[in-house]
């Protein structure tokens, strides 16, 4: 029962994240949607690890690595967004072509 609930929660978070990432024009919103996707992946990793082999914690350990990547993204992403905003005066994704000056 808890297996199905966690898969439904994970799929809900993942679909909201993908929908927001595809339709978003704001860089900050895109970063938040990426965090939702990573959290959905973590829920799936822990759920399947517990379901298939509860004695080994492979999914839990791998989710710690995903959390580390998400923390690095949460630290570097806003710095990049603020740097782009400082130079371009916009955080819209379609207006921030960095290759053309």
Short mmCIF file of N, CA, C and O in Angstrom, two decimals:
data_model
loop_
_atom_site.label_atom_id
_atom_site.label_comp_id
_atom_site.label_asym_id
_atom_site.label_seq_id
_atom_site.Cartn_x
_atom_site.Cartn_y
_atom_site.Cartn_z
N UNK A 1 0.82 -1.19 0.00
CA UNK A 1 0.00 0.00 0.00
C UNK A 1 0.87 1.26 0.00
O UNK A 1 0.60 2.17 -0.75
N UNK A 2 1.88 1.29 0.84
CA UNK A 2 2.74 2.48 0.90
C UNK A 2 3.57 2.59 -0.37
O UNK A 2 3.94 3.67 -0.79
N UNK A 3 3.82 1.44 -1.01
CA UNK A 3 4.58 1.42 -2.26
C UNK A 3 3.83 2.20 -3.34
O UNK A 3 4.42 3.04 -4.03
N UNK A 4 2.53 1.95 -3.47
CA UNK A 4 1.74 2.63 -4.49
C UNK A 4 1.62 4.12 -4.20
O UNK A 4 1.68 4.95 -5.11
N UNK A 5 1.47 4.46 -2.92
CA UNK A 5 1.33 5.87 -2.56
C UNK A 5 2.61 6.65 -2.88
O UNK A 5 2.54 7.77 -3.38
N UNK A 6 3.75 6.06 -2.59
CA UNK A 6 4.99 6.77 -2.86
C UNK A 6 5.25 6.87 -4.36
O UNK A 6 5.81 7.87 -4.83
N UNK A 7 4.85 5.87 -5.14
CA UNK A 7 4.99 5.98 -6.59
C UNK A 7 4.06 7.02 -7.18
O UNK A 7 4.45 7.75 -8.11
N UNK A 8 2.86 7.14 -6.64
CA UNK A 8 1.93 8.18 -7.11
C UNK A 8 2.48 9.56 -6.76
O UNK A 8 2.45 10.47 -7.60
N UNK A 9 2.99 9.72 -5.55
CA UNK A 9 3.58 11.00 -5.15
C UNK A 9 4.77 11.34 -6.03
O UNK A 9 4.91 12.48 -6.50
N UNK A 10 5.61 10.36 -6.29
CA UNK A 10 6.78 10.59 -7.12
C UNK A 10 6.41 10.95 -8.55
O UNK A 10 6.99 11.87 -9.13
N UNK A 11 5.45 10.26 -9.11
CA UNK A 11 5.03 10.58 -10.48
C UNK A 11 4.36 11.95 -10.55
O UNK A 11 4.53 12.68 -11.52
N UNK A 12 3.62 12.31 -9.52
CA UNK A 12 2.99 13.64 -9.45
C UNK A 12 4.06 14.73 -9.40
O UNK A 12 3.99 15.71 -10.15
N UNK A 13 5.06 14.56 -8.54
CA UNK A 13 6.14 15.55 -8.45
C UNK A 13 6.93 15.63 -9.75
O UNK A 13 7.29 16.72 -10.21
N UNK A 14 7.20 14.47 -10.34
CA UNK A 14 7.97 14.45 -11.58
C UNK A 14 7.21 15.13 -12.71
O UNK A 14 7.77 15.89 -13.49
N UNK A 15 5.89 14.87 -12.82
CA UNK A 15 5.13 15.51 -13.89
C UNK A 15 4.99 17.01 -13.69
O UNK A 15 5.06 17.77 -14.66
N UNK A 16 4.84 17.46 -12.46
CA UNK A 16 4.80 18.90 -12.21
C UNK A 16 6.14 19.53 -12.56
O UNK A 16 6.19 20.60 -13.17
N UNK A 17 7.23 18.86 -12.21
CA UNK A 17 8.55 19.37 -12.53
C UNK A 17 8.81 19.45 -14.02
O UNK A 17 9.33 20.44 -14.52
N UNK A 18 8.45 18.40 -14.75
CA UNK A 18 8.65 18.40 -16.21
C UNK A 18 7.78 19.45 -16.87
O UNK A 18 8.23 20.19 -17.75
N UNK A 19 6.52 19.54 -16.45
CA UNK A 19 5.63 20.55 -17.02
C UNK A 19 6.15 21.95 -16.75
O UNK A 19 6.15 22.81 -17.64
N UNK A 20 6.59 22.19 -15.53
CA UNK A 20 7.13 23.51 -15.20
C UNK A 20 8.42 23.82 -15.93
O UNK A 20 8.68 24.95 -16.33
N UNK A 21 9.26 22.80 -16.12
CA UNK A 21 10.52 23.00 -16.82
C UNK A 21 10.30 23.29 -18.30
O UNK A 21 11.00 24.12 -18.89
N UNK A 22 9.32 22.64 -18.89
CA UNK A 22 9.04 22.86 -20.31
C UNK A 22 8.38 24.21 -20.55
O UNK A 22 8.73 24.93 -21.49
N UNK A 23 7.44 24.59 -19.69
CA UNK A 23 6.67 25.82 -19.93
C UNK A 23 7.27 27.06 -19.28
O UNK A 23 6.82 28.16 -19.58
N UNK A 24 8.25 26.90 -18.45
CA UNK A 24 8.79 28.05 -17.72
C UNK A 24 9.68 28.91 -18.60
O UNK A 24 10.45 28.41 -19.41
N UNK A 25 9.56 30.20 -18.41
CA UNK A 25 10.45 31.14 -19.09
C UNK A 25 11.38 31.83 -18.11
O UNK A 25 12.28 32.53 -18.51
N UNK A 26 11.15 31.63 -16.84
CA UNK A 26 11.96 32.24 -15.80
C UNK A 26 13.01 31.23 -15.33
O UNK A 26 12.70 30.06 -15.08
N UNK A 27 14.26 31.67 -15.20
CA UNK A 27 15.34 30.76 -14.81
C UNK A 27 15.17 30.24 -13.39
O UNK A 27 15.49 29.08 -13.12
N UNK A 28 14.70 31.07 -12.50
CA UNK A 28 14.53 30.65 -11.10
C UNK A 28 13.45 29.57 -11.00
O UNK A 28 13.60 28.57 -10.30
N UNK A 29 12.36 29.76 -11.74
CA UNK A 29 11.30 28.75 -11.75
C UNK A 29 11.79 27.45 -12.36
O UNK A 29 11.43 26.36 -11.91
N UNK A 30 12.62 27.54 -13.39
CA UNK A 30 13.18 26.34 -14.00
C UNK A 30 14.07 25.59 -13.01
O UNK A 30 14.06 24.36 -12.96
N UNK A 31 14.84 26.31 -12.21
CA UNK A 31 15.67 25.67 -11.20
C UNK A 31 14.82 24.99 -10.13
O UNK A 31 15.15 23.90 -9.65
N UNK A 32 13.72 25.62 -9.74
CA UNK A 32 12.83 25.00 -8.75
C UNK A 32 12.17 23.75 -9.32
O UNK A 32 12.01 22.75 -8.61
N UNK A 33 11.82 23.76 -10.60
CA UNK A 33 11.23 22.58 -11.22
C UNK A 33 12.26 21.46 -11.33
O UNK A 33 11.92 20.28 -11.19
N UNK A 34 13.51 21.82 -11.56
CA UNK A 34 14.56 20.81 -11.58
C UNK A 34 14.73 20.16 -10.20
O UNK A 34 14.96 18.95 -10.10
N UNK A 35 14.58 20.94 -9.16
CA UNK A 35 14.62 20.39 -7.80
C UNK A 35 13.46 19.42 -7.55
O UNK A 35 13.63 18.40 -6.89
N UNK A 36 12.28 19.75 -8.08
CA UNK A 36 11.14 18.83 -7.95
C UNK A 36 11.42 17.50 -8.64
O UNK A 36 11.09 16.43 -8.11
N UNK A 37 12.04 17.57 -9.80
CA UNK A 37 12.37 16.35 -10.54
C UNK A 37 13.37 15.51 -9.75
O UNK A 37 13.22 14.28 -9.64
N UNK A 38 14.38 16.15 -9.20
CA UNK A 38 15.38 15.42 -8.42
C UNK A 38 14.77 14.81 -7.16
O UNK A 38 15.14 13.70 -6.76
N UNK A 39 13.84 15.50 -6.53
CA UNK A 39 13.17 14.94 -5.35
C UNK A 39 12.30 13.74 -5.72
O UNK A 39 12.21 12.77 -4.96
N UNK A 40 11.65 13.79 -6.88
CA UNK A 40 10.86 12.65 -7.34
C UNK A 40 11.76 11.44 -7.60
O UNK A 40 11.40 10.31 -7.27
N UNK A 41 12.92 11.68 -8.15
CA UNK A 41 13.88 10.60 -8.38
C UNK A 41 14.34 10.01 -7.05
O UNK A 41 14.45 8.78 -6.91
N UNK A 42 14.58 10.84 -6.07
CA UNK A 42 14.99 10.34 -4.74
C UNK A 42 13.91 9.47 -4.11
O UNK A 42 14.20 8.44 -3.50
N UNK A 43 12.66 9.90 -4.24
CA UNK A 43 11.56 9.10 -3.69
C UNK A 43 11.51 7.74 -4.36
O UNK A 43 11.34 6.70 -3.72
N UNK A 44 11.68 7.73 -5.69
CA UNK A 44 11.68 6.45 -6.41
C UNK A 44 12.85 5.57 -5.99
O UNK A 44 12.69 4.35 -5.85
N UNK A 45 14.03 6.14 -5.84
CA UNK A 45 15.19 5.35 -5.44
C UNK A 45 14.98 4.69 -4.09
O UNK A 45 15.25 3.49 -3.92
N UNK A 46 14.50 5.43 -3.14
CA UNK A 46 14.29 4.88 -1.80
C UNK A 46 13.15 3.86 -1.81
O UNK A 46 13.25 2.80 -1.17
N UNK A 47 12.10 4.13 -2.55
CA UNK A 47 10.96 3.21 -2.60
C UNK A 47 11.35 1.87 -3.22
O UNK A 47 11.06 0.81 -2.67
N UNK A 48 12.01 1.91 -4.37
CA UNK A 48 12.38 0.66 -5.02
C UNK A 48 13.47 -0.08 -4.25
O UNK A 48 13.50 -1.31 -4.27
N UNK A 49 14.35 0.65 -3.61
CA UNK A 49 15.36 0.00 -2.79
C UNK A 49 14.72 -0.74 -1.62
O UNK A 49 15.12 -1.86 -1.28
N UNK A 50 13.74 -0.12 -1.01
CA UNK A 50 13.05 -0.77 0.11
C UNK A 50 12.17 -1.93 -0.36
O UNK A 50 12.04 -2.94 0.33
N UNK A 51 11.59 -1.80 -1.54
CA UNK A 51 10.69 -2.84 -2.04
C UNK A 51 11.44 -4.09 -2.48
O UNK A 51 11.05 -5.21 -2.17
N UNK A 52 12.54 -3.92 -3.22
CA UNK A 52 13.23 -5.08 -3.77
C UNK A 52 14.21 -5.72 -2.80
O UNK A 52 14.31 -6.94 -2.74
N UNK A 53 14.97 -4.92 -2.07
CA UNK A 53 15.94 -5.50 -1.14
C UNK A 53 16.09 -4.55 0.04
O UNK A 53 16.84 -3.59 -0.01
N UNK A 54 15.36 -4.83 1.11
CA UNK A 54 15.34 -3.90 2.24
C UNK A 54 16.59 -4.03 3.12
O UNK A 54 16.85 -3.17 3.94
N UNK A 55 17.36 -5.11 2.94
CA UNK A 55 18.57 -5.27 3.77
C UNK A 55 19.72 -4.42 3.24
O UNK A 55 20.52 -3.93 4.01
N UNK A 56 19.82 -4.27 1.93
CA UNK A 56 20.88 -3.45 1.36
C UNK A 56 20.33 -2.06 1.08
O UNK A 56 19.21 -1.91 0.62
N UNK A 57 21.12 -1.08 1.35
CA UNK A 57 20.68 0.31 1.23
C UNK A 57 21.25 0.98 -0.02
O UNK A 57 21.67 2.14 0.03
N UNK A 58 21.26 0.28 -1.14
CA UNK A 58 21.84 0.84 -2.35
C UNK A 58 21.08 2.07 -2.85
O UNK A 58 21.68 3.07 -3.23
N UNK A 59 19.76 2.00 -2.85
CA UNK A 59 18.96 3.13 -3.30
C UNK A 59 19.08 4.33 -2.37
O UNK A 59 19.11 5.48 -2.82
N UNK A 60 19.16 4.06 -1.08
CA UNK A 60 19.31 5.15 -0.12
C UNK A 60 20.66 5.83 -0.27
O UNK A 60 20.75 7.07 -0.20
N UNK A 61 21.69 5.06 -0.48
CA UNK A 61 23.02 5.65 -0.65
C UNK A 61 23.09 6.44 -1.94
O UNK A 61 23.66 7.54 -1.98
N UNK A 62 22.51 5.90 -3.01
CA UNK A 62 22.52 6.61 -4.27
C UNK A 62 21.70 7.89 -4.18
O UNK A 62 22.04 8.90 -4.80
N UNK A 63 20.63 7.89 -3.38
CA UNK A 63 19.84 9.11 -3.22
C UNK A 63 20.62 10.18 -2.46
O UNK A 63 20.40 11.37 -2.68
N UNK A 64 21.55 9.77 -1.61
CA UNK A 64 22.41 10.76 -0.94
C UNK A 64 23.30 11.45 -1.96
O UNK A 64 23.53 12.66 -1.88
N UNK A 65 23.78 10.71 -2.95
CA UNK A 65 24.57 11.33 -4.01
C UNK A 65 23.72 12.29 -4.85
O UNK A 65 24.19 13.36 -5.24
N UNK A 66 22.47 11.93 -5.09
CA UNK A 66 21.58 12.83 -5.84
C UNK A 66 21.29 14.08 -5.02
O UNK A 66 21.23 15.19 -5.57
N UNK A 67 21.16 13.95 -3.71
CA UNK A 67 20.96 15.11 -2.85
C UNK A 67 22.19 16.02 -2.88
O UNK A 67 22.07 17.24 -2.88
N UNK A 68 23.38 15.42 -2.94
CA UNK A 68 24.61 16.22 -3.04
C UNK A 68 24.66 17.00 -4.35
O UNK A 68 25.05 18.18 -4.38
N UNK A 69 24.24 16.37 -5.42
CA UNK A 69 24.19 17.06 -6.71
C UNK A 69 23.15 18.18 -6.67
O UNK A 69 23.38 19.28 -7.18
N UNK A 70 22.01 17.92 -6.05
CA UNK A 70 20.97 18.95 -5.92
C UNK A 70 21.44 20.11 -5.06
O UNK A 70 21.11 21.27 -5.33
N UNK A 71 22.22 19.82 -4.02
CA UNK A 71 22.74 20.90 -3.17
C UNK A 71 23.75 21.75 -3.95
O UNK A 71 23.76 22.98 -3.81
N UNK A 72 24.56 21.11 -4.76
CA UNK A 72 25.50 21.87 -5.59
C UNK A 72 24.76 22.71 -6.61
O UNK A 72 25.13 23.87 -6.86
N UNK A 73 23.70 22.16 -7.17
CA UNK A 73 22.88 22.92 -8.12
C UNK A 73 22.19 24.09 -7.42
O UNK A 73 22.07 25.17 -7.99
N UNK A 74 21.75 23.87 -6.19
CA UNK A 74 21.09 24.94 -5.45
C UNK A 74 22.07 26.04 -5.03
O UNK A 74 21.67 27.18 -4.80
N UNK A 75 23.34 25.71 -4.95
CA UNK A 75 24.34 26.72 -4.59
C UNK A 75 24.85 27.46 -5.82
O UNK A 75 25.06 28.68 -5.78
N UNK A 76 25.06 26.76 -6.91
CA UNK A 76 25.63 27.36 -8.11
C UNK A 76 24.58 28.03 -8.98
O UNK A 76 24.82 29.07 -9.59
N UNK A 77 23.38 27.42 -9.06
CA UNK A 77 22.32 27.94 -9.94
C UNK A 77 21.94 29.39 -9.67
O UNK A 77 21.93 30.20 -10.61
N UNK A 78 21.60 29.76 -8.44
CA UNK A 78 21.25 31.17 -8.19
C UNK A 78 22.41 32.13 -8.43
O UNK A 78 22.18 33.27 -8.84
N UNK A 79 23.63 31.67 -8.24
CA UNK A 79 24.78 32.54 -8.53
C UNK A 79 24.87 32.81 -10.03
O UNK A 79 25.14 33.95 -10.45
N UNK A 80 24.63 31.80 -10.83
CA UNK A 80 24.65 31.98 -12.28
C UNK A 80 23.49 32.87 -12.71
O UNK A 80 23.65 33.77 -13.55
N UNK A 81 22.31 32.66 -12.13
CA UNK A 81 21.14 33.48 -12.47
C UNK A 81 21.38 34.93 -12.09
O UNK A 81 21.06 35.85 -12.87
N UNK A 82 21.95 35.19 -10.92
CA UNK A 82 22.20 36.58 -10.52
C UNK A 82 23.27 37.22 -11.40
O UNK A 82 23.20 38.41 -11.69
N UNK A 83 24.25 36.45 -11.85
CA UNK A 83 25.26 36.99 -12.76
C UNK A 83 24.64 37.34 -14.11
O UNK A 83 24.96 38.38 -14.70
N UNK A 84 23.77 36.47 -14.61
CA UNK A 84 23.09 36.78 -15.87
C UNK A 84 22.17 37.98 -15.71
O UNK A 84 22.11 38.85 -16.59
N UNK A 85 21.48 38.07 -14.57
CA UNK A 85 20.61 39.22 -14.34
C UNK A 85 21.41 40.52 -14.26
O UNK A 85 20.97 41.55 -14.77
N UNK A 86 22.57 40.45 -13.63
CA UNK A 86 23.41 41.65 -13.53
C UNK A 86 23.87 42.13 -14.91
O UNK A 86 23.94 43.33 -15.15
N UNK A 87 24.15 41.20 -15.81
CA UNK A 87 24.63 41.58 -17.14
C UNK A 87 23.51 41.88 -18.12
O UNK A 87 23.64 42.80 -18.93
N UNK A 88 22.42 41.11 -18.06
CA UNK A 88 21.35 41.23 -19.06
C UNK A 88 20.10 41.94 -18.56
O UNK A 88 19.21 42.22 -19.35
N UNK A 89 19.96 42.17 -17.26
CA UNK A 89 18.79 42.79 -16.63
C UNK A 89 17.50 42.02 -16.88
O UNK A 89 16.42 42.59 -16.96
N UNK A 90 17.63 40.69 -17.03
CA UNK A 90 16.47 39.85 -17.23
C UNK A 90 16.80 38.42 -16.78
O UNK A 90 17.93 37.98 -16.94
N UNK A 91 15.79 37.74 -16.24
CA UNK A 91 15.98 36.33 -15.89
C UNK A 91 15.14 35.44 -16.78
O UNK A 91 14.96 34.27 -16.47
N UNK A 92 14.66 35.97 -17.88
CA UNK A 92 13.89 35.16 -18.82
C UNK A 92 14.84 34.31 -19.66
O UNK A 92 15.86 34.78 -20.12
N UNK A 93 14.48 33.05 -19.83
CA UNK A 93 15.35 32.11 -20.52
C UNK A 93 15.52 32.47 -21.99
O UNK A 93 16.62 32.43 -22.53
N UNK A 94 14.45 32.89 -22.65
CA UNK A 94 14.54 33.18 -24.07
C UNK A 94 15.25 34.50 -24.38
O UNK A 94 15.60 34.75 -25.52
N UNK A 95 15.51 35.34 -23.38
CA UNK A 95 16.20 36.60 -23.60
C UNK A 95 17.67 36.54 -23.19
O UNK A 95 18.37 37.53 -23.29
N UNK A 96 18.13 35.42 -22.73
CA UNK A 96 19.49 35.35 -22.22
C UNK A 96 20.38 34.49 -23.11
O UNK A 96 20.86 33.46 -22.72
N UNK A 97 20.57 34.92 -24.33
CA UNK A 97 21.49 34.25 -25.23
C UNK A 97 22.88 34.78 -24.95
O UNK A 97 23.22 35.91 -25.30
N UNK A 98 23.69 33.98 -24.29
CA UNK A 98 25.01 34.45 -23.84
C UNK A 98 26.05 34.42 -24.95
O UNK A 98 27.13 34.99 -24.80
N UNK A 99 25.76 33.73 -26.07
CA UNK A 99 26.76 33.65 -27.14
C UNK A 99 26.77 34.90 -28.01
O UNK A 99 27.77 35.20 -28.65
N UNK A 100 25.68 35.63 -28.05
CA UNK A 100 25.63 36.88 -28.83
C UNK A 100 25.80 38.06 -27.90
O UNK A 100 25.18 38.15 -26.86
N UNK A 101 26.65 38.98 -28.29
CA UNK A 101 26.82 40.18 -27.46
C UNK A 101 26.44 41.41 -28.21
O UNK A 101 26.42 41.56 -29.35
#
